Coordinates of C-alpha atoms in Angstrom, one line a residue:
X3 CA -24.3 26.8 -7.3
X4 CA -24.2 23.2 -6.6
X5 CA -25.8 22.2 -10.2
X6 CA -23.5 24.7 -12.0
X7 CA -20.2 22.9 -10.3
X8 CA -21.9 19.3 -11.4
X9 CA -22.1 20.4 -14.9
X10 CA -18.7 22.1 -14.7
X11 CA -17.6 18.8 -13.6
X12 CA -18.9 16.5 -16.0
X13 CA -17.8 18.7 -18.9
X14 CA -14.0 18.4 -17.6
X15 CA -14.3 14.8 -17.3
X16 CA -13.2 14.1 -20.8
X17 CA -10.4 16.2 -20.6
X18 CA -9.2 14.6 -17.5
X19 CA -9.8 11.3 -19.2
X20 CA -7.7 12.3 -22.2
X21 CA -4.9 13.5 -20.1
X22 CA -5.0 10.6 -18.2
X23 CA -5.0 8.1 -21.1
X24 CA -2.1 10.3 -22.6
X25 CA -0.1 9.8 -19.8
X26 CA -0.9 6.2 -19.2
X27 CA 0.5 5.7 -23.0
X28 CA 3.6 7.3 -22.4
X29 CA 4.2 5.2 -19.5
X30 CA 3.5 2.2 -21.3
X31 CA 6.1 3.1 -23.8
X32 CA 8.7 4.2 -21.5
X33 CA 8.1 0.9 -19.6
X34 CA 8.5 -1.1 -23.0
X35 CA 11.8 1.2 -23.7
X36 CA 13.0 0.0 -19.9
X37 CA 12.5 -3.7 -21.0
X38 CA 11.0 -4.5 -17.8
X39 CA 10.6 -8.1 -16.8
X40 CA 7.6 -8.1 -14.9
X41 CA 9.5 -10.9 -13.0
X42 CA 7.0 -11.0 -10.1
X43 CA 4.3 -12.0 -12.5
X44 CA 6.2 -14.8 -13.9
X45 CA 6.6 -16.1 -10.4
X46 CA 2.9 -15.7 -10.0
X47 CA 2.4 -17.9 -12.9
X48 CA 4.9 -20.3 -11.9
X49 CA 3.0 -20.6 -8.7
X50 CA -0.2 -21.6 -10.3
X51 CA 1.6 -23.9 -12.8
X52 CA 3.0 -25.8 -9.6
X53 CA -0.4 -25.7 -8.3
X54 CA -2.2 -27.5 -11.5
X55 CA 0.8 -29.8 -11.4
X56 CA 0.6 -30.7 -8.3
X57 CA 4.2 -29.8 -7.1
X58 CA 5.7 -28.5 -3.8
X59 CA 4.9 -25.0 -3.9
X60 CA 7.6 -23.9 -1.4
X61 CA 10.4 -25.9 -3.0
X62 CA 9.8 -23.6 -5.8
X63 CA 12.7 -21.6 -7.8
X64 CA 11.9 -19.7 -10.7
X65 CA 12.9 -16.9 -13.1
X66 CA 16.6 -16.2 -13.8
X67 CA 16.7 -14.8 -10.2
X68 CA 15.8 -18.4 -8.8
X69 CA 12.6 -16.8 -6.7
X70 CA 10.9 -18.6 -4.2
X71 CA 7.3 -18.7 -3.2
X72 CA 6.8 -16.2 -0.3
X73 CA 2.8 -15.9 -0.1
X74 CA 0.3 -17.8 1.7
X75 CA -1.5 -21.1 -0.5
X76 CA -4.3 -19.1 -1.0
X77 CA -2.3 -16.5 -3.3
X78 CA -1.3 -19.5 -5.5
X79 CA -4.8 -20.7 -6.0
X80 CA -5.7 -17.2 -7.4
X81 CA -2.7 -17.4 -9.6
X82 CA -3.7 -20.6 -11.5
X83 CA -5.7 -18.5 -14.2
X84 CA -2.4 -16.9 -15.4
X85 CA -1.6 -20.4 -16.5
X86 CA -4.5 -20.0 -19.4
X87 CA -2.5 -17.1 -21.0
X88 CA 0.5 -16.8 -23.2
X89 CA 3.5 -14.7 -21.8
X90 CA 2.7 -11.6 -24.1
X91 CA -1.0 -11.2 -23.4
X92 CA -0.4 -11.9 -19.6
X93 CA 1.9 -9.2 -19.2
X94 CA -0.8 -6.8 -21.3
X95 CA -3.7 -7.7 -19.4
X96 CA -1.7 -7.5 -16.0
X97 CA -0.5 -3.9 -16.9
X98 CA -3.8 -2.6 -18.1
X99 CA -5.2 -4.2 -14.9
X100 CA -2.6 -2.5 -12.7
X101 CA -3.6 1.0 -14.7
X102 CA -7.5 0.6 -14.0
X103 CA -6.4 -0.5 -10.5
X104 CA -4.7 2.7 -9.9
X105 CA -7.8 4.7 -11.2
X106 CA -9.9 2.7 -8.6
X107 CA -7.5 2.8 -5.8
X108 CA -7.3 7.0 -6.5
X109 CA -11.0 7.0 -6.5
X110 CA -11.5 5.1 -3.1
X111 CA -9.1 7.4 -1.6
X112 CA -10.6 10.9 -2.7
X113 CA -14.0 9.2 -1.1
X114 CA -12.1 8.4 2.2
X115 CA -10.3 12.0 2.1
X116 CA -13.5 13.8 1.6
X117 CA -14.2 17.6 0.2
X118 CA -11.8 20.4 0.6
X119 CA -13.2 23.6 2.1
X120 CA -11.8 26.3 -0.6
X121 CA -10.9 24.0 -3.1
X122 CA -14.0 23.2 -4.7
X123 CA -17.2 22.1 -3.0
X124 CA -18.0 19.0 -4.7
X125 CA -14.3 18.0 -5.7
X126 CA -14.6 14.5 -3.8
X127 CA -18.0 14.0 -5.0
X128 CA -19.8 12.7 -8.0
X129 CA -18.2 13.3 -11.5
X130 CA -15.8 15.8 -9.6
X131 CA -14.5 12.9 -7.7
X132 CA -13.9 10.8 -11.0
X133 CA -12.3 13.8 -12.7
X134 CA -10.0 14.3 -9.8
X135 CA -9.0 10.5 -9.6
X136 CA -8.3 10.8 -13.3
X137 CA -5.9 14.1 -12.8
X138 CA -4.4 12.6 -9.8
X139 CA -3.6 9.0 -11.7
X140 CA -2.2 10.6 -14.7
X141 CA 0.6 11.8 -12.3
X142 CA 0.6 9.1 -9.8
X143 CA 1.4 6.5 -12.4
X144 CA 4.8 8.0 -12.6
X145 CA 5.6 7.7 -8.6
X146 CA 8.4 5.2 -7.9
X147 CA 6.3 2.5 -6.1
X148 CA 3.3 2.7 -8.8
X149 CA 6.1 2.4 -11.6
X150 CA 7.9 -0.5 -9.5
X151 CA 4.6 -2.4 -9.1
X152 CA 3.9 -2.3 -12.8
X153 CA 7.6 -3.1 -13.9
X154 CA 7.4 -6.3 -11.5
X155 CA 4.0 -6.9 -12.5
X156 CA 3.0 -6.9 -8.8
X157 CA -0.3 -7.0 -6.9
X158 CA 0.1 -4.1 -4.6
X159 CA -2.5 -2.3 -6.1
X160 CA -5.2 -5.0 -5.8
X161 CA -4.4 -5.4 -2.1
X162 CA -5.1 -1.6 -1.9
X163 CA -8.4 -1.8 -3.5
X164 CA -9.4 -4.5 -1.4
X165 CA -8.7 -2.6 1.8
X166 CA -9.9 0.5 0.7
X167 CA -12.9 -0.6 -0.7
X168 CA -13.7 -1.7 3.1
X169 CA -12.8 1.2 4.8
X170 CA -14.5 3.3 2.4
X171 CA -18.1 1.4 3.2
X172 CA -20.4 3.0 5.4
X173 CA -20.2 1.8 8.9
X174 CA -22.0 -1.4 9.8
X175 CA -22.0 -2.3 5.6
X176 CA -22.8 -6.0 5.8
X177 CA -19.9 -6.8 3.3
X178 CA -17.1 -4.4 5.1
X179 CA -14.1 -6.4 6.4
X180 CA -14.6 -8.7 3.4
X181 CA -11.7 -7.1 1.3
X182 CA -9.5 -6.9 4.3
X183 CA -9.7 -10.9 5.0
X184 CA -9.3 -11.4 1.4
X185 CA -6.4 -9.4 1.2
X186 CA -4.7 -10.7 4.1
X187 CA -5.4 -14.2 2.9
X188 CA -3.1 -13.3 -0.2
X189 CA -0.3 -11.4 1.6
X190 CA -0.1 -11.3 5.5
X191 CA 0.4 -7.6 5.8
X192 CA -3.0 -6.3 5.5
X193 CA -3.9 -8.4 8.8
X194 CA -2.9 -5.2 10.9
X195 CA -6.0 -3.6 9.5
X196 CA -7.8 -6.3 11.6
X197 CA -5.9 -5.1 14.8
X198 CA -6.6 -1.7 13.6
X199 CA -10.5 -2.0 13.7
X200 CA -10.5 -4.1 17.0
X201 CA -8.7 -1.6 18.7
X202 CA -11.1 1.1 17.3
X203 CA -14.2 -0.5 18.2
X204 CA -12.8 -1.2 21.6
X205 CA -12.2 2.4 22.0
X206 CA -15.7 3.4 20.5
X207 CA -17.3 0.9 22.9
X208 CA -15.7 2.3 26.1
X209 CA -17.2 5.8 24.9
X210 CA -20.9 4.7 23.7
X211 CA -21.6 0.9 24.8
X212 CA -20.4 -2.4 23.3
X213 CA -20.5 -3.7 19.6
X214 CA -19.5 -1.0 17.5
X215 CA -19.2 -0.9 13.7
X216 CA -15.6 -1.5 13.3
X217 CA -15.9 -4.6 15.8
X218 CA -18.4 -6.1 13.1
X219 CA -16.0 -4.9 10.4
X220 CA -13.0 -6.8 12.1
X221 CA -15.0 -9.8 12.5
X222 CA -16.1 -10.0 9.1
X223 CA -12.4 -9.6 8.1
X224 CA -11.3 -12.4 10.4
X225 CA -13.8 -14.9 9.3
X226 CA -12.9 -13.8 5.5
X227 CA -9.4 -14.6 6.2
X228 CA -10.0 -17.7 7.8
X229 CA -12.3 -18.9 4.9
X230 CA -9.8 -18.3 2.4
X231 CA -7.2 -20.1 4.1
X232 CA -9.1 -23.1 5.0
X233 CA -10.3 -23.1 1.4
X234 CA -6.3 -23.3 0.7
X235 CA -5.8 -25.8 3.1
X236 CA -8.3 -28.0 1.6
X237 CA -6.8 -27.5 -2.1
X238 CA -3.2 -27.8 -1.1
X239 CA -3.1 -29.2 2.6
X240 CA 0.9 -30.0 2.2
X241 CA 1.5 -26.5 1.1
X242 CA -0.8 -25.0 3.8
X243 CA 1.1 -27.0 6.6
X244 CA 4.5 -26.1 5.5
X245 CA 3.5 -22.4 5.3
X246 CA 1.9 -21.8 8.6
X247 CA 4.1 -24.0 10.4
X248 CA 7.7 -23.1 9.2
X249 CA 7.7 -20.5 5.9
X250 CA 5.8 -18.1 7.7
X251 CA 8.4 -17.8 9.9
X252 CA 11.3 -17.5 7.4
X253 CA 11.8 -13.8 6.7
X254 CA 14.9 -14.5 4.9
X255 CA 13.4 -16.0 2.1
X256 CA 11.7 -12.8 0.8
X257 CA 15.6 -11.3 0.4
X258 CA 18.1 -9.7 2.0
X259 CA 17.2 -7.3 4.9
X260 CA 19.7 -4.8 3.8
X261 CA 18.5 -4.2 0.3
X262 CA 18.1 -0.5 -0.5
X263 CA 14.5 -1.4 -1.9
X264 CA 13.6 -2.8 1.6
X265 CA 12.0 0.4 2.8
X266 CA 11.0 -1.1 6.2
X267 CA 12.4 -0.3 9.8
X268 CA 14.5 -3.9 9.6
X269 CA 16.2 -2.7 6.3
X270 CA 16.9 1.0 7.4
X271 CA 18.5 -0.5 10.6
X272 CA 20.4 -3.3 8.5
X273 CA 22.0 -0.3 6.5
X274 CA 22.5 1.9 9.6
X275 CA 24.4 -0.7 11.5
X276 CA 26.2 -2.4 8.6
X277 CA 24.7 -5.7 9.6
X278 CA 22.6 -8.4 7.6
X279 CA 20.7 -8.8 11.3
X280 CA 19.8 -5.9 13.2
X281 CA 18.1 -8.4 15.9
X282 CA 16.9 -7.1 18.9
X283 CA 17.3 -3.2 17.7
X284 CA 14.6 -4.1 15.2
X285 CA 12.3 -5.8 17.6
X286 CA 12.3 -2.7 19.7
X287 CA 11.8 -0.2 16.7
X288 CA 9.2 -2.1 15.3
X289 CA 7.1 -2.3 18.3
X290 CA 7.5 1.4 19.1
X291 CA 6.5 2.1 15.4
X292 CA 3.7 -0.4 16.0
X293 CA 2.3 1.8 18.9
X294 CA 2.5 5.0 17.5
X295 CA 1.0 3.9 14.2
X296 CA -2.0 2.3 15.6
X297 CA -2.4 5.3 18.3
X298 CA -2.5 7.5 15.5
X299 CA -4.9 5.7 13.2
X300 CA -7.3 5.1 16.1
X301 CA -7.4 8.2 17.3
X302 CA -8.2 9.4 13.4
X303 CA -10.9 7.0 13.1
X304 CA -12.5 8.3 16.4
X305 CA -12.3 11.8 15.0
X306 CA -14.0 10.5 12.0
X307 CA -10.9 11.2 10.2
X308 CA -11.1 7.8 7.7
X309 CA -8.6 8.6 5.2
X310 CA -5.9 9.3 7.7
X311 CA -6.8 6.4 9.8
X312 CA -6.3 4.2 6.9
X313 CA -2.8 5.4 5.7
X314 CA -1.8 5.5 9.2
X315 CA -2.4 2.1 9.7
X316 CA -0.8 1.1 6.0
X317 CA 2.2 2.9 7.1
X318 CA 2.7 1.5 10.2
X319 CA 1.9 -2.3 8.5
X320 CA 5.0 -1.5 6.1
X321 CA 7.3 0.1 8.9
X322 CA 7.0 -3.0 11.0
X323 CA 7.2 -5.5 8.3
X324 CA 10.5 -7.6 8.0
X325 CA 10.6 -6.6 4.3
X326 CA 8.5 -3.8 2.9
X327 CA 9.9 -3.4 -0.8
X328 CA 9.6 0.2 -2.3
X329 CA 6.9 -1.0 -4.7
X330 CA 4.6 -2.0 -1.5
X331 CA 4.4 1.9 -0.8
X332 CA 1.8 2.7 -3.4
X333 CA 0.2 3.9 -0.4
X334 CA 2.0 7.1 -0.9
X335 CA -0.9 8.0 -3.2
X336 CA -3.4 8.5 -0.6
X337 CA -0.8 9.8 1.6
X338 CA 0.4 12.8 -0.6
X339 CA -3.5 13.5 -1.0
X340 CA -4.1 13.5 2.5
X341 CA -1.1 16.0 3.0
X342 CA -2.2 18.1 0.0
X343 CA -5.8 18.5 1.5
X344 CA -4.4 19.4 5.2
X345 CA -2.6 21.9 3.5
X346 CA -5.4 23.4 1.4
X347 CA -7.6 23.5 4.5
X348 CA -5.2 25.2 7.1
X349 CA -2.7 27.0 4.6
X350 CA 0.7 27.9 6.0
X351 CA 4.4 27.5 4.2
X352 CA 5.4 24.7 5.9
X353 CA 2.2 22.6 5.2
X354 CA 2.7 23.2 1.4
X355 CA 6.4 22.6 1.8
X356 CA 5.6 19.3 3.5
X357 CA 3.3 18.4 0.9
X358 CA 6.1 19.3 -2.1
X359 CA 8.3 17.1 0.2
X360 CA 6.2 14.2 0.0
X361 CA 5.5 14.5 -3.6
X362 CA 9.5 14.7 -4.3
X363 CA 10.2 11.8 -2.0
X364 CA 8.2 9.2 -3.9
X365 CA 8.6 10.7 -7.5
X366 CA 12.4 11.3 -7.2
X367 CA 13.8 7.7 -7.2
X368 CA 16.3 9.0 -4.7
X369 CA 16.8 5.8 -3.1
X370 CA 18.1 4.5 -6.2
X371 CA 21.0 6.8 -6.1
X372 CA 22.9 5.2 -3.6
X373 CA 25.1 1.7 -4.0
X374 CA 23.5 -1.3 -4.5
X375 CA 23.1 -4.5 -6.1
X376 CA 25.3 -7.6 -6.6
X377 CA 28.0 -7.7 -3.7
X378 CA 26.0 -6.4 -0.6
X379 CA 27.1 -2.8 -1.4
X380 CA 24.3 -1.4 1.1
X381 CA 26.2 -2.9 4.0
X382 CA 29.2 -0.1 3.0
X383 CA 26.8 2.7 2.6
X384 CA 27.7 6.2 4.2
X385 CA 25.6 8.4 6.2
X386 CA 24.3 10.6 3.0
X387 CA 23.5 7.3 1.1
X388 CA 21.9 5.9 4.2
X389 CA 19.7 9.1 4.4
X390 CA 18.7 8.5 0.9
X391 CA 17.8 4.8 1.3
X392 CA 15.4 5.5 4.1
X393 CA 13.6 8.1 2.9
X394 CA 10.3 6.4 2.7
X395 CA 10.4 5.4 6.3
X396 CA 11.4 8.7 7.2
X397 CA 8.3 10.1 5.4
X398 CA 6.3 7.5 7.2
X399 CA 7.4 8.7 10.5
X400 CA 6.8 12.3 9.5
X401 CA 3.4 11.6 8.7
X402 CA 2.5 9.5 11.8
X403 CA 3.9 12.3 14.0
X404 CA 1.9 15.0 12.2
X405 CA -1.1 12.9 13.4
X406 CA -0.3 13.3 17.1
X407 CA -1.8 15.8 19.5
X408 CA -0.1 18.9 20.2
X409 CA -0.4 19.6 24.0
X410 CA 0.8 23.2 23.2
X411 CA -2.2 23.7 20.7
X412 CA -5.8 24.2 22.6
X413 CA -8.8 22.8 21.5
X414 CA -10.1 26.4 20.6
X415 CA -7.3 27.3 18.7
X416 CA -7.5 24.1 16.6
X417 CA -11.1 24.7 15.7
X418 CA -10.6 28.2 15.0
X419 CA -7.7 26.9 12.3
X420 CA -10.0 24.8 10.6

């Protein structure tokens, strides 16, 4: 039976590849018809040019929107090769690269999710996982976070692949942690995965003894982050000093907190309270969300649910970050996979409805149906509009709450449902 399944999966891969290619081609033409600017990619190129010219990285204002540099100096070092390409080639290669990263991201997510009883014995193994990754990618490319990532030429998929490459390694792998460390040196948000790994290691040590694999994983990530940051400090001492002593604390440089695209707790509270600075309310909400999310992530990791642990930590990082643009939510892809596999494993109308709701939220573009743009229109949204512009945050909380233990369900009942 296993051999038959493998042969069948291998034969279906070309069909899945053809459909994925067709979907990507349609996506390519749709983006060109929309005349996408890839504005963030142009900022990355300008950062690389500033590094090569020896200019002041954090005084940079570029593109028609006068966008500043917001990433750590190490990112600017990585952007210098972009200056060797002309604009048209750079945009083409960036789009192709992001599409390939989407397939890789989906493939790694499937590895973490694992097989689904009753859906197919080998759906997450070998050729079947490749086939599944292609089918999922063909659909995922139309999700709003993925569309917007490619529209702006963003690096969200690269960072997500670096993190999942780490988390999908076998426990104790010598290089596990390198990807998270590099991702955090490029952009600070993935650093929460180091905290998650340390907490998981501490919890495992309390159960089984000291020095568990997650602790080593976290140490490798921290050393990788420190190494990349020190490399940037040697190459760009002035910019590194400015970033780590001043710019890292200036969240306002990134953008207006009430912007509809800001799908973080701070953005939701700014729109709810009709103020550009929610202050203490955001600090309290972020602290509570951080505790909730890390608790869910660590508990999932201790149960061996690596996929849920990874997505819970990613969702927590996006919730507590001062600014989480909608395109940062590419983690909706493994989130949707997890809720779908949960419905496939356990059944029930509520779970299947939840799966449909997650897909609808991230594919409906509903957050853009509200007043937004020039004039700070978001500060005048009514409750219905605020609900639409808080959908990503609400979905993330629903996902995290689903991972909490339910005291009214006994362990025997939970096992029986599995």
